[in-house]
């Protein structure tokens, strides 16, 4: 009765729902959690669960931690770099398991009892049905987006790439066949949380903002016993088709490959801020049309527009194609390297690096690389289009 009153007053639940959760709490067993994590976002949830374990061992009896093993890095790959959660697990005195795969791996048995709940937060490996089915209560996942929007391994990056102004947290069950297709048990109410400094926030800063919110939501789900059957989905199957359902797959090299035919200046600058150095291929003027990779190491500066430079370029800008770098001369010297974008903007390249060359100012790098030109006279040079 006391638990029912607490749920009704503090959690703001209806008397009927409070009664259901009160009954659930009386029949569930203490949790023996296998926590699967990796990074800053998952660390907050782990710390919150550990603090709950210390305060309420009748709710959480034990926590084992799983993460990937250290990776070699540096010259000769002689050094090892651990995932961020590994030293935190040791600091908290939790048993740590470092694995690359669940194949052949067996669930731990803390104090002789099997793990009964899997919690995966920014983990990176799929928890297979064999492991998931062995845990009495299945699994929970904390996902930093408003599912079903931004399903995938990189929701934070795509939140920034799409230029979203708000976002949120979802706690779902772990699905036995697909990532991010579980039952949604809790979620930030629409339209989500405003993202602080949305136009300039980094991925790590966004993770720092959302991590404690995700940890708190996970604790609420556990305290209220929402993981106990029969599960009550917040969003029923047959999801609202009016809500965004964009994907957030793993970022790869092609996501940094500038598509001058479709990317606007703002998209290029945003991708540089989120993903780092972008790249293209350019045509060499000294190797019969062979291509060389160019890395825009320090990105671009967006100018106010082509009209601001027209007087200096004597009308040359009219015929410049999108994605064709160009420069002009003053006192016999190249001034800078510019590229026109599909939305009519003008980007000034900063420092770049061609394959086989050192990082240098764009004008010096283009001169040394001997990139093929379309137009070249004493005042103006247009290079072949980038691919």
mmCIF file of C-alpha atoms in Angstrom:
data_model
loop_
_atom_site.group_PDB
_atom_site.id
_atom_site.type_symbol
_atom_site.label_atom_id
_atom_site.label_comp_id
_atom_site.label_asym_id
_atom_site.label_seq_id
_atom_site.Cartn_x
_atom_site.Cartn_y
_atom_site.Cartn_z
ATOM 1 C CA UNK A 1 0.000 0.000 0.000
ATOM 2 C CA UNK A 2 2.821 2.420 0.878
ATOM 3 C CA UNK A 3 4.557 1.664 -2.429
ATOM 4 C CA UNK A 4 1.324 2.278 -4.325
ATOM 5 C CA UNK A 5 0.899 5.696 -2.631
ATOM 6 C CA UNK A 6 4.527 6.614 -3.400
ATOM 7 C CA UNK A 7 4.133 5.683 -7.065
ATOM 8 C CA UNK A 8 0.925 7.725 -7.341
ATOM 9 C CA UNK A 9 2.371 10.847 -5.717
ATOM 10 C CA UNK A 10 6.041 10.974 -6.689
ATOM 11 C CA UNK A 11 5.934 9.304 -10.115
ATOM 12 C CA UNK A 12 2.658 10.966 -11.157
ATOM 13 C CA UNK A 13 1.059 7.652 -12.162
ATOM 14 C CA UNK A 14 -2.627 6.809 -12.207
ATOM 15 C CA UNK A 15 -3.868 4.686 -9.277
ATOM 16 C CA UNK A 16 -4.397 1.722 -11.625
ATOM 17 C CA UNK A 17 -0.860 1.917 -13.059
ATOM 18 C CA UNK A 18 0.568 2.475 -9.582
ATOM 19 C CA UNK A 19 -1.212 -0.668 -8.372
ATOM 20 C CA UNK A 20 0.213 -2.668 -11.293
ATOM 21 C CA UNK A 21 3.762 -1.475 -10.579
ATOM 22 C CA UNK A 22 3.320 -2.064 -6.854
ATOM 23 C CA UNK A 23 2.247 -5.649 -7.507
ATOM 24 C CA UNK A 24 5.153 -6.089 -9.945
ATOM 25 C CA UNK A 25 7.681 -4.861 -7.392
ATOM 26 C CA UNK A 26 6.544 -7.412 -4.817
ATOM 27 C CA UNK A 27 7.096 -10.384 -7.151
ATOM 28 C CA UNK A 28 10.329 -9.490 -8.956
ATOM 29 C CA UNK A 29 13.652 -10.844 -7.771
ATOM 30 C CA UNK A 30 16.804 -8.777 -7.094
ATOM 31 C CA UNK A 31 18.654 -7.928 -10.273
ATOM 32 C CA UNK A 32 21.939 -9.516 -11.269
ATOM 33 C CA UNK A 33 22.860 -7.189 -14.136
ATOM 34 C CA UNK A 34 25.233 -7.729 -17.022
ATOM 35 C CA UNK A 35 26.054 -4.171 -18.130
ATOM 36 C CA UNK A 36 27.379 -3.828 -21.702
ATOM 37 C CA UNK A 37 28.959 -0.448 -22.457
ATOM 38 C CA UNK A 38 31.893 1.431 -23.859
ATOM 39 C CA UNK A 39 32.008 5.201 -23.723
ATOM 40 C CA UNK A 40 31.140 8.405 -21.913
ATOM 41 C CA UNK A 41 27.426 8.021 -22.592
ATOM 42 C CA UNK A 42 27.309 4.545 -21.029
ATOM 43 C CA UNK A 43 29.442 5.476 -18.001
ATOM 44 C CA UNK A 44 26.685 7.645 -16.511
ATOM 45 C CA UNK A 45 24.236 4.744 -16.591
ATOM 46 C CA UNK A 46 26.773 2.389 -15.027
ATOM 47 C CA UNK A 47 27.529 4.817 -12.188
ATOM 48 C CA UNK A 48 23.812 5.346 -11.560
ATOM 49 C CA UNK A 49 23.165 1.595 -11.377
ATOM 50 C CA UNK A 50 26.127 1.100 -9.040
ATOM 51 C CA UNK A 51 24.896 3.842 -6.713
ATOM 52 C CA UNK A 52 21.456 2.213 -6.747
ATOM 53 C CA UNK A 53 23.037 -1.134 -5.898
ATOM 54 C CA UNK A 54 24.785 0.374 -2.862
ATOM 55 C CA UNK A 55 21.563 2.035 -1.655
ATOM 56 C CA UNK A 56 19.132 -0.754 -2.531
ATOM 57 C CA UNK A 57 20.761 -4.195 -2.736
ATOM 58 C CA UNK A 58 17.255 -5.674 -2.581
ATOM 59 C CA UNK A 59 16.664 -4.174 -6.048
ATOM 60 C CA UNK A 60 20.151 -4.594 -7.603
ATOM 61 C CA UNK A 61 22.227 -7.387 -6.101
ATOM 62 C CA UNK A 62 25.195 -7.449 -8.496
ATOM 63 C CA UNK A 63 26.617 -5.840 -11.635
ATOM 64 C CA UNK A 64 29.082 -7.430 -14.062
ATOM 65 C CA UNK A 65 30.484 -5.248 -16.847
ATOM 66 C CA UNK A 66 31.225 -6.297 -20.442
ATOM 67 C CA UNK A 67 33.197 -4.175 -22.919
ATOM 68 C CA UNK A 68 35.545 -4.683 -25.824
ATOM 69 C CA UNK A 69 39.239 -5.402 -25.078
ATOM 70 C CA UNK A 70 41.991 -2.772 -25.533
ATOM 71 C CA UNK A 71 42.995 -1.897 -29.107
ATOM 72 C CA UNK A 72 46.575 -1.390 -30.332
ATOM 73 C CA UNK A 73 47.394 2.122 -31.561
ATOM 74 C CA UNK A 74 50.298 4.423 -32.358
ATOM 75 C CA UNK A 75 53.501 3.781 -34.266
ATOM 76 C CA UNK A 76 54.008 0.061 -34.676
ATOM 77 C CA UNK A 77 50.763 -0.509 -32.767
ATOM 78 C CA UNK A 78 52.825 -1.083 -29.633
ATOM 79 C CA UNK A 79 50.470 0.731 -27.255
ATOM 80 C CA UNK A 80 47.023 -0.321 -26.089
ATOM 81 C CA UNK A 81 43.995 1.944 -25.629
ATOM 82 C CA UNK A 82 41.106 0.803 -23.444
ATOM 83 C CA UNK A 83 37.505 1.780 -23.959
ATOM 84 C CA UNK A 84 36.485 4.494 -21.497
ATOM 85 C CA UNK A 85 34.256 2.327 -19.353
ATOM 86 C CA UNK A 86 36.935 -0.261 -18.439
ATOM 87 C CA UNK A 87 38.831 1.824 -15.836
ATOM 88 C CA UNK A 88 35.509 3.037 -14.408
ATOM 89 C CA UNK A 89 34.379 -0.559 -13.833
ATOM 90 C CA UNK A 90 37.630 -1.267 -11.976
ATOM 91 C CA UNK A 91 37.273 1.941 -9.967
ATOM 92 C CA UNK A 92 33.808 0.828 -8.827
ATOM 93 C CA UNK A 93 35.098 -2.640 -7.932
ATOM 94 C CA UNK A 94 32.903 -4.383 -10.519
ATOM 95 C CA UNK A 95 33.868 -7.600 -12.281
ATOM 96 C CA UNK A 96 35.012 -6.758 -15.825
ATOM 97 C CA UNK A 97 34.765 -9.010 -18.901
ATOM 98 C CA UNK A 98 36.540 -7.828 -22.076
ATOM 99 C CA UNK A 99 35.369 -9.649 -25.210
ATOM 100 C CA UNK A 100 35.249 -9.093 -28.966
ATOM 101 C CA UNK A 101 32.372 -11.515 -29.510
ATOM 102 C CA UNK A 102 29.725 -13.397 -27.562
ATOM 103 C CA UNK A 103 30.485 -16.572 -29.529
ATOM 104 C CA UNK A 104 31.392 -19.313 -27.072
ATOM 105 C CA UNK A 105 31.066 -16.934 -24.114
ATOM 106 C CA UNK A 106 28.885 -17.868 -21.169
ATOM 107 C CA UNK A 107 26.942 -15.581 -18.861
ATOM 108 C CA UNK A 108 28.638 -15.032 -15.501
ATOM 109 C CA UNK A 109 27.051 -16.453 -12.350
ATOM 110 C CA UNK A 110 27.555 -13.926 -9.553
ATOM 111 C CA UNK A 111 27.235 -15.706 -6.188
ATOM 112 C CA UNK A 112 26.198 -18.847 -8.052
ATOM 113 C CA UNK A 113 23.080 -17.306 -9.604
ATOM 114 C CA UNK A 114 22.660 -16.502 -13.300
ATOM 115 C CA UNK A 115 22.518 -12.924 -14.555
ATOM 116 C CA UNK A 116 18.840 -12.054 -14.957
ATOM 117 C CA UNK A 117 18.946 -8.685 -16.809
ATOM 118 C CA UNK A 118 21.139 -7.419 -19.652
ATOM 119 C CA UNK A 119 21.620 -3.646 -19.903
ATOM 120 C CA UNK A 120 23.302 -2.375 -23.082
ATOM 121 C CA UNK A 121 24.227 1.300 -23.427
ATOM 122 C CA UNK A 122 26.319 2.463 -26.385
ATOM 123 C CA UNK A 123 27.891 -0.986 -26.579
ATOM 124 C CA UNK A 124 28.605 -1.726 -30.241
ATOM 125 C CA UNK A 125 28.039 -5.494 -30.257
ATOM 126 C CA UNK A 126 24.726 -7.207 -30.907
ATOM 127 C CA UNK A 127 23.564 -9.221 -27.887
ATOM 128 C CA UNK A 128 22.570 -12.593 -29.407
ATOM 129 C CA UNK A 129 19.349 -14.476 -28.589
ATOM 130 C CA UNK A 130 21.354 -17.145 -26.729
ATOM 131 C CA UNK A 131 22.570 -14.575 -24.187
ATOM 132 C CA UNK A 132 19.382 -12.536 -24.132
ATOM 133 C CA UNK A 133 17.174 -15.598 -23.654
ATOM 134 C CA UNK A 134 19.262 -16.839 -20.740
ATOM 135 C CA UNK A 135 18.442 -13.726 -18.696
ATOM 136 C CA UNK A 136 15.061 -14.011 -16.967
ATOM 137 C CA UNK A 137 14.113 -10.386 -17.651
ATOM 138 C CA UNK A 138 15.723 -10.080 -21.088
ATOM 139 C CA UNK A 139 17.484 -6.812 -21.823
ATOM 140 C CA UNK A 140 17.193 -3.034 -21.720
ATOM 141 C CA UNK A 141 18.867 -0.412 -23.876
ATOM 142 C CA UNK A 142 19.329 3.340 -23.405
ATOM 143 C CA UNK A 143 19.355 5.076 -26.802
ATOM 144 C CA UNK A 144 20.158 8.797 -27.302
ATOM 145 C CA UNK A 145 17.355 9.665 -29.725
ATOM 146 C CA UNK A 146 13.570 9.733 -29.975
ATOM 147 C CA UNK A 147 13.061 6.282 -31.466
ATOM 148 C CA UNK A 148 12.003 5.203 -34.012
ATOM 149 C CA UNK A 149 13.929 8.226 -35.330
ATOM 150 C CA UNK A 150 17.707 7.746 -35.677
ATOM 151 C CA UNK A 151 17.895 3.997 -35.322
ATOM 152 C CA UNK A 152 21.495 2.835 -35.590
ATOM 153 C CA UNK A 153 24.930 3.022 -34.014
ATOM 154 C CA UNK A 154 25.562 6.756 -34.487
ATOM 155 C CA UNK A 155 22.507 8.717 -33.266
ATOM 156 C CA UNK A 156 24.562 11.498 -31.673
ATOM 157 C CA UNK A 157 26.506 12.171 -34.876
ATOM 158 C CA UNK A 158 23.382 12.202 -37.026
ATOM 159 C CA UNK A 159 21.612 14.498 -34.575
ATOM 160 C CA UNK A 160 24.369 16.997 -35.346
ATOM 161 C CA UNK A 161 24.603 16.206 -39.076
ATOM 162 C CA UNK A 162 20.880 16.822 -39.522
ATOM 163 C CA UNK A 163 21.210 20.070 -37.596
ATOM 164 C CA UNK A 164 18.468 19.067 -35.142
ATOM 165 C CA UNK A 165 17.523 21.613 -32.476
ATOM 166 C CA UNK A 166 16.035 19.098 -30.043
ATOM 167 C CA UNK A 167 16.538 15.465 -29.117
ATOM 168 C CA UNK A 168 15.802 13.014 -26.341
ATOM 169 C CA UNK A 169 16.303 9.612 -24.728
ATOM 170 C CA UNK A 170 14.566 6.283 -25.262
ATOM 171 C CA UNK A 171 14.689 3.223 -23.003
ATOM 172 C CA UNK A 172 13.683 0.127 -24.943
ATOM 173 C CA UNK A 173 13.906 -3.635 -24.608
ATOM 174 C CA UNK A 174 16.670 -5.429 -26.492
ATOM 175 C CA UNK A 175 15.329 -7.067 -29.638
ATOM 176 C CA UNK A 176 16.547 -10.596 -30.385
ATOM 177 C CA UNK A 177 17.046 -9.991 -34.118
ATOM 178 C CA UNK A 178 17.587 -6.271 -34.836
ATOM 179 C CA UNK A 179 19.188 -3.219 -33.286
ATOM 180 C CA UNK A 180 16.755 -0.583 -31.979
ATOM 181 C CA UNK A 181 13.535 -2.492 -32.647
ATOM 182 C CA UNK A 182 12.594 -3.302 -29.058
ATOM 183 C CA UNK A 183 9.515 -2.211 -27.129
ATOM 184 C CA UNK A 184 9.755 1.422 -26.038
ATOM 185 C CA UNK A 185 9.280 1.512 -22.266
ATOM 186 C CA UNK A 186 10.154 5.172 -21.607
ATOM 187 C CA UNK A 187 10.947 8.214 -23.722
ATOM 188 C CA UNK A 188 11.466 11.949 -23.483
ATOM 189 C CA UNK A 189 8.104 13.606 -24.236
ATOM 190 C CA UNK A 190 7.786 15.232 -27.666
ATOM 191 C CA UNK A 191 9.105 17.521 -29.017
ATOM 192 C CA UNK A 192 12.199 16.572 -27.014
ATOM 193 C CA UNK A 193 14.846 18.525 -25.140
ATOM 194 C CA UNK A 194 16.336 21.707 -26.657
ATOM 195 C CA UNK A 195 19.976 21.098 -27.552
ATOM 196 C CA UNK A 196 22.217 23.718 -25.934
ATOM 197 C CA UNK A 197 24.305 25.676 -28.467
ATOM 198 C CA UNK A 198 22.825 23.470 -31.184
ATOM 199 C CA UNK A 199 24.839 25.068 -34.002
ATOM 200 C CA UNK A 200 28.222 24.494 -32.387
ATOM 201 C CA UNK A 201 27.930 21.694 -29.820
ATOM 202 C CA UNK A 202 30.313 18.766 -30.325
ATOM 203 C CA UNK A 203 29.399 15.095 -30.237
ATOM 204 C CA UNK A 204 31.125 14.635 -26.872
ATOM 205 C CA UNK A 205 29.359 17.664 -25.408
ATOM 206 C CA UNK A 206 26.026 16.296 -26.630
ATOM 207 C CA UNK A 207 26.842 12.945 -25.000
ATOM 208 C CA UNK A 208 27.701 14.739 -21.738
ATOM 209 C CA UNK A 209 24.356 16.558 -21.898
ATOM 210 C CA UNK A 210 22.258 13.445 -22.540
ATOM 211 C CA UNK A 211 24.130 10.833 -20.464
ATOM 212 C CA UNK A 212 22.754 11.763 -17.010
ATOM 213 C CA UNK A 213 19.247 12.093 -18.481
ATOM 214 C CA UNK A 214 19.518 8.586 -19.919
ATOM 215 C CA UNK A 215 20.846 7.243 -16.621
ATOM 216 C CA UNK A 216 17.935 8.747 -14.707
ATOM 217 C CA UNK A 217 15.379 7.331 -17.149
ATOM 218 C CA UNK A 218 16.975 3.866 -16.901
ATOM 219 C CA UNK A 219 16.736 3.989 -13.104
ATOM 220 C CA UNK A 220 13.049 4.949 -13.284
ATOM 221 C CA UNK A 221 12.341 1.973 -15.553
ATOM 222 C CA UNK A 222 14.124 -0.364 -13.145
ATOM 223 C CA UNK A 223 12.602 1.127 -9.987
ATOM 224 C CA UNK A 224 9.115 0.863 -11.471
ATOM 225 C CA UNK A 225 9.686 -2.704 -12.660
ATOM 226 C CA UNK A 226 8.759 -1.940 -16.251
ATOM 227 C CA UNK A 227 11.083 -4.710 -17.455
ATOM 228 C CA UNK A 228 8.895 -7.386 -15.813
ATOM 229 C CA UNK A 229 6.346 -9.229 -17.968
ATOM 230 C CA UNK A 230 3.729 -8.308 -19.043
ATOM 231 C CA UNK A 231 5.596 -5.427 -20.640
ATOM 232 C CA UNK A 232 3.707 -2.208 -21.313
ATOM 233 C CA UNK A 233 5.015 -0.412 -24.401
ATOM 234 C CA UNK A 234 4.910 3.368 -24.347
ATOM 235 C CA UNK A 235 4.560 3.401 -28.144
ATOM 236 C CA UNK A 236 2.432 0.484 -29.435
ATOM 237 C CA UNK A 237 3.516 -1.658 -32.348
ATOM 238 C CA UNK A 238 2.536 -0.019 -35.637
ATOM 239 C CA UNK A 239 4.488 3.119 -34.807
ATOM 240 C CA UNK A 240 3.211 6.596 -35.585
ATOM 241 C CA UNK A 241 4.141 7.013 -39.246
ATOM 242 C CA UNK A 242 4.010 10.796 -38.905
ATOM 243 C CA UNK A 243 7.128 10.879 -36.695
ATOM 244 C CA UNK A 244 10.562 11.021 -38.347
ATOM 245 C CA UNK A 245 12.188 7.636 -38.936
ATOM 246 C CA UNK A 246 15.658 8.513 -40.183
ATOM 247 C CA UNK A 247 18.517 6.049 -39.860
ATOM 248 C CA UNK A 248 21.825 6.608 -38.070
ATOM 249 C CA UNK A 249 24.208 3.944 -39.422
ATOM 250 C CA UNK A 250 27.889 3.665 -38.623
ATOM 251 C CA UNK A 251 29.938 6.525 -40.088
ATOM 252 C CA UNK A 252 32.411 5.488 -42.801
ATOM 253 C CA UNK A 253 34.885 7.172 -45.125
ATOM 254 C CA UNK A 254 32.263 7.930 -47.791
ATOM 255 C CA UNK A 255 30.368 10.090 -45.295
ATOM 256 C CA UNK A 256 33.390 12.437 -45.415
ATOM 257 C CA UNK A 257 33.526 12.432 -49.240
ATOM 258 C CA UNK A 258 32.174 15.812 -50.376
ATOM 259 C CA UNK A 259 29.410 15.589 -52.966
ATOM 260 C CA UNK A 260 29.657 19.031 -54.573
ATOM 261 C CA UNK A 261 26.584 18.357 -56.730
ATOM 262 C CA UNK A 262 24.238 18.143 -53.718
ATOM 263 C CA UNK A 263 25.906 19.434 -50.535
ATOM 264 C CA UNK A 264 25.354 23.082 -49.675
ATOM 265 C CA UNK A 265 28.049 25.247 -48.106
ATOM 266 C CA UNK A 266 26.404 24.951 -44.691
ATOM 267 C CA UNK A 267 26.238 21.157 -44.983
ATOM 268 C CA UNK A 268 29.927 20.993 -45.845
ATOM 269 C CA UNK A 269 30.875 23.183 -42.908
ATOM 270 C CA UNK A 270 28.608 21.208 -40.553
ATOM 271 C CA UNK A 271 30.095 17.892 -41.693
ATOM 272 C CA UNK A 272 33.576 19.261 -41.070
ATOM 273 C CA UNK A 273 32.567 20.279 -37.547
ATOM 274 C CA UNK A 274 31.027 16.879 -36.788
ATOM 275 C CA UNK A 275 33.179 14.409 -38.737
ATOM 276 C CA UNK A 276 36.501 16.201 -39.067
ATOM 277 C CA UNK A 277 38.473 16.445 -42.302
ATOM 278 C CA UNK A 278 36.516 15.854 -45.527
ATOM 279 C CA UNK A 279 38.048 14.703 -48.820
ATOM 280 C CA UNK A 280 37.812 14.560 -52.599
ATOM 281 C CA UNK A 281 39.838 13.348 -55.543
ATOM 282 C CA UNK A 282 41.437 15.746 -58.003
ATOM 283 C CA UNK A 283 42.913 15.236 -61.454
ATOM 284 C CA UNK A 284 46.689 15.495 -61.718
ATOM 285 C CA UNK A 285 48.020 17.603 -64.567
ATOM 286 C CA UNK A 286 51.287 15.691 -64.792
ATOM 287 C CA UNK A 287 50.163 12.034 -64.805
ATOM 288 C CA UNK A 288 47.800 11.720 -67.783
ATOM 289 C CA UNK A 289 44.580 12.194 -65.859
ATOM 290 C CA UNK A 290 45.424 10.149 -62.762
ATOM 291 C CA UNK A 291 43.620 11.148 -59.592
ATOM 292 C CA UNK A 292 45.050 12.258 -56.281
ATOM 293 C CA UNK A 293 43.240 12.331 -52.979
ATOM 294 C CA UNK A 294 42.929 15.750 -51.379
ATOM 295 C CA UNK A 295 42.087 16.099 -47.695
ATOM 296 C CA UNK A 296 40.509 19.386 -46.641
ATOM 297 C CA UNK A 297 42.335 19.136 -43.315
ATOM 298 C CA UNK A 298 41.140 22.383 -41.761
ATOM 299 C CA UNK A 299 37.896 22.792 -43.656
ATOM 300 C CA UNK A 300 36.623 25.988 -45.258
ATOM 301 C CA UNK A 301 35.645 29.536 -44.533
ATOM 302 C CA UNK A 302 32.302 30.575 -45.986
ATOM 303 C CA UNK A 303 32.403 33.902 -47.833
ATOM 304 C CA UNK A 304 29.439 36.208 -48.170
ATOM 305 C CA UNK A 305 28.888 35.342 -51.810
ATOM 306 C CA UNK A 306 30.274 35.515 -55.305
ATOM 307 C CA UNK A 307 29.224 39.130 -55.791
ATOM 308 C CA UNK A 308 31.646 40.249 -53.057
ATOM 309 C CA UNK A 309 34.589 39.178 -55.245
ATOM 310 C CA UNK A 310 33.308 40.017 -58.708
ATOM 311 C CA UNK A 311 35.239 43.272 -59.029
ATOM 312 C CA UNK A 312 38.500 41.490 -58.268
ATOM 313 C CA UNK A 313 37.926 38.694 -60.738
ATOM 314 C CA UNK A 314 36.852 40.761 -63.745
ATOM 315 C CA UNK A 315 33.744 38.674 -64.470
ATOM 316 C CA UNK A 316 35.516 35.300 -64.398
ATOM 317 C CA UNK A 317 33.079 33.977 -61.766
ATOM 318 C CA UNK A 318 30.169 33.750 -64.163
ATOM 319 C CA UNK A 319 31.364 30.547 -65.819
ATOM 320 C CA UNK A 320 32.796 28.745 -62.804
ATOM 321 C CA UNK A 321 31.293 25.296 -62.317
ATOM 322 C CA UNK A 322 30.179 23.942 -58.958
ATOM 323 C CA UNK A 323 32.986 21.869 -57.424
ATOM 324 C CA UNK A 324 35.768 23.365 -59.582
ATOM 325 C CA UNK A 325 38.465 24.942 -57.381
ATOM 326 C CA UNK A 326 39.871 28.241 -58.618
ATOM 327 C CA UNK A 327 42.239 30.998 -57.648
ATOM 328 C CA UNK A 328 43.284 34.398 -58.974
ATOM 329 C CA UNK A 329 46.490 36.361 -58.783
ATOM 330 C CA UNK A 330 47.484 39.613 -57.219
ATOM 331 C CA UNK A 331 50.972 40.976 -57.873
ATOM 332 C CA UNK A 332 51.817 37.675 -59.552
ATOM 333 C CA UNK A 333 50.884 35.532 -56.534
ATOM 334 C CA UNK A 334 47.924 33.220 -56.007
ATOM 335 C CA UNK A 335 45.641 34.665 -53.342
ATOM 336 C CA UNK A 336 43.769 31.580 -52.060
ATOM 337 C CA UNK A 337 41.811 28.564 -53.338
ATOM 338 C CA UNK A 338 38.025 28.829 -53.572
ATOM 339 C CA UNK A 339 35.217 26.395 -54.467
ATOM 340 C CA UNK A 340 31.691 27.280 -55.556
ATOM 341 C CA UNK A 341 28.878 25.233 -53.973
ATOM 342 C CA UNK A 342 25.545 24.077 -55.343
ATOM 343 C CA UNK A 343 23.638 26.731 -53.384
ATOM 344 C CA UNK A 344 25.670 29.545 -54.965
ATOM 345 C CA UNK A 345 27.928 30.108 -51.962
ATOM 346 C CA UNK A 346 31.676 30.415 -52.018
ATOM 347 C CA UNK A 347 34.049 28.499 -49.754
ATOM 348 C CA UNK A 348 37.669 29.430 -49.159
ATOM 349 C CA UNK A 349 39.855 26.403 -48.457
ATOM 350 C CA UNK A 350 42.199 26.605 -45.496
ATOM 351 C CA UNK A 351 45.059 24.124 -45.127
ATOM 352 C CA UNK A 352 44.921 20.941 -47.202
ATOM 353 C CA UNK A 353 46.942 17.805 -47.819
ATOM 354 C CA UNK A 354 47.400 15.906 -51.075
ATOM 355 C CA UNK A 355 48.514 12.284 -51.078
ATOM 356 C CA UNK A 356 52.309 12.244 -50.855
ATOM 357 C CA UNK A 357 52.568 15.855 -49.663
ATOM 358 C CA UNK A 358 52.793 17.651 -46.358
ATOM 359 C CA UNK A 359 49.934 19.695 -44.951
ATOM 360 C CA UNK A 360 50.119 23.223 -46.383
ATOM 361 C CA UNK A 361 48.096 26.325 -47.141
ATOM 362 C CA UNK A 362 45.666 25.481 -49.934
ATOM 363 C CA UNK A 363 47.300 27.716 -52.551
ATOM 364 C CA UNK A 364 50.749 26.218 -51.892
ATOM 365 C CA UNK A 365 49.418 22.655 -51.844
ATOM 366 C CA UNK A 366 47.615 23.107 -55.198
ATOM 367 C CA UNK A 367 50.707 24.664 -56.772
ATOM 368 C CA UNK A 368 52.973 21.808 -55.668
ATOM 369 C CA UNK A 369 50.454 19.132 -56.605
ATOM 370 C CA UNK A 370 50.290 20.411 -60.208
ATOM 371 C CA UNK A 371 46.558 19.805 -60.449
ATOM 372 C CA UNK A 372 45.097 19.870 -63.958
ATOM 373 C CA UNK A 373 43.633 23.228 -64.998
ATOM 374 C CA UNK A 374 40.736 24.223 -67.257
ATOM 375 C CA UNK A 375 41.606 27.899 -67.575
ATOM 376 C CA UNK A 376 44.978 29.377 -66.760
ATOM 377 C CA UNK A 377 46.147 32.907 -67.513
ATOM 378 C CA UNK A 378 48.095 35.592 -65.744
ATOM 379 C CA UNK A 379 45.157 36.628 -63.550
ATOM 380 C CA UNK A 380 42.913 33.585 -63.111
ATOM 381 C CA UNK A 381 43.237 29.766 -62.762
ATOM 382 C CA UNK A 382 40.405 27.233 -62.730
ATOM 383 C CA UNK A 383 41.198 23.632 -61.845
ATOM 384 C CA UNK A 384 39.466 20.480 -63.033
ATOM 385 C CA UNK A 385 36.307 19.575 -61.123
ATOM 386 C CA UNK A 386 36.710 17.547 -57.951
ATOM 387 C CA UNK A 387 35.256 14.054 -57.652
#
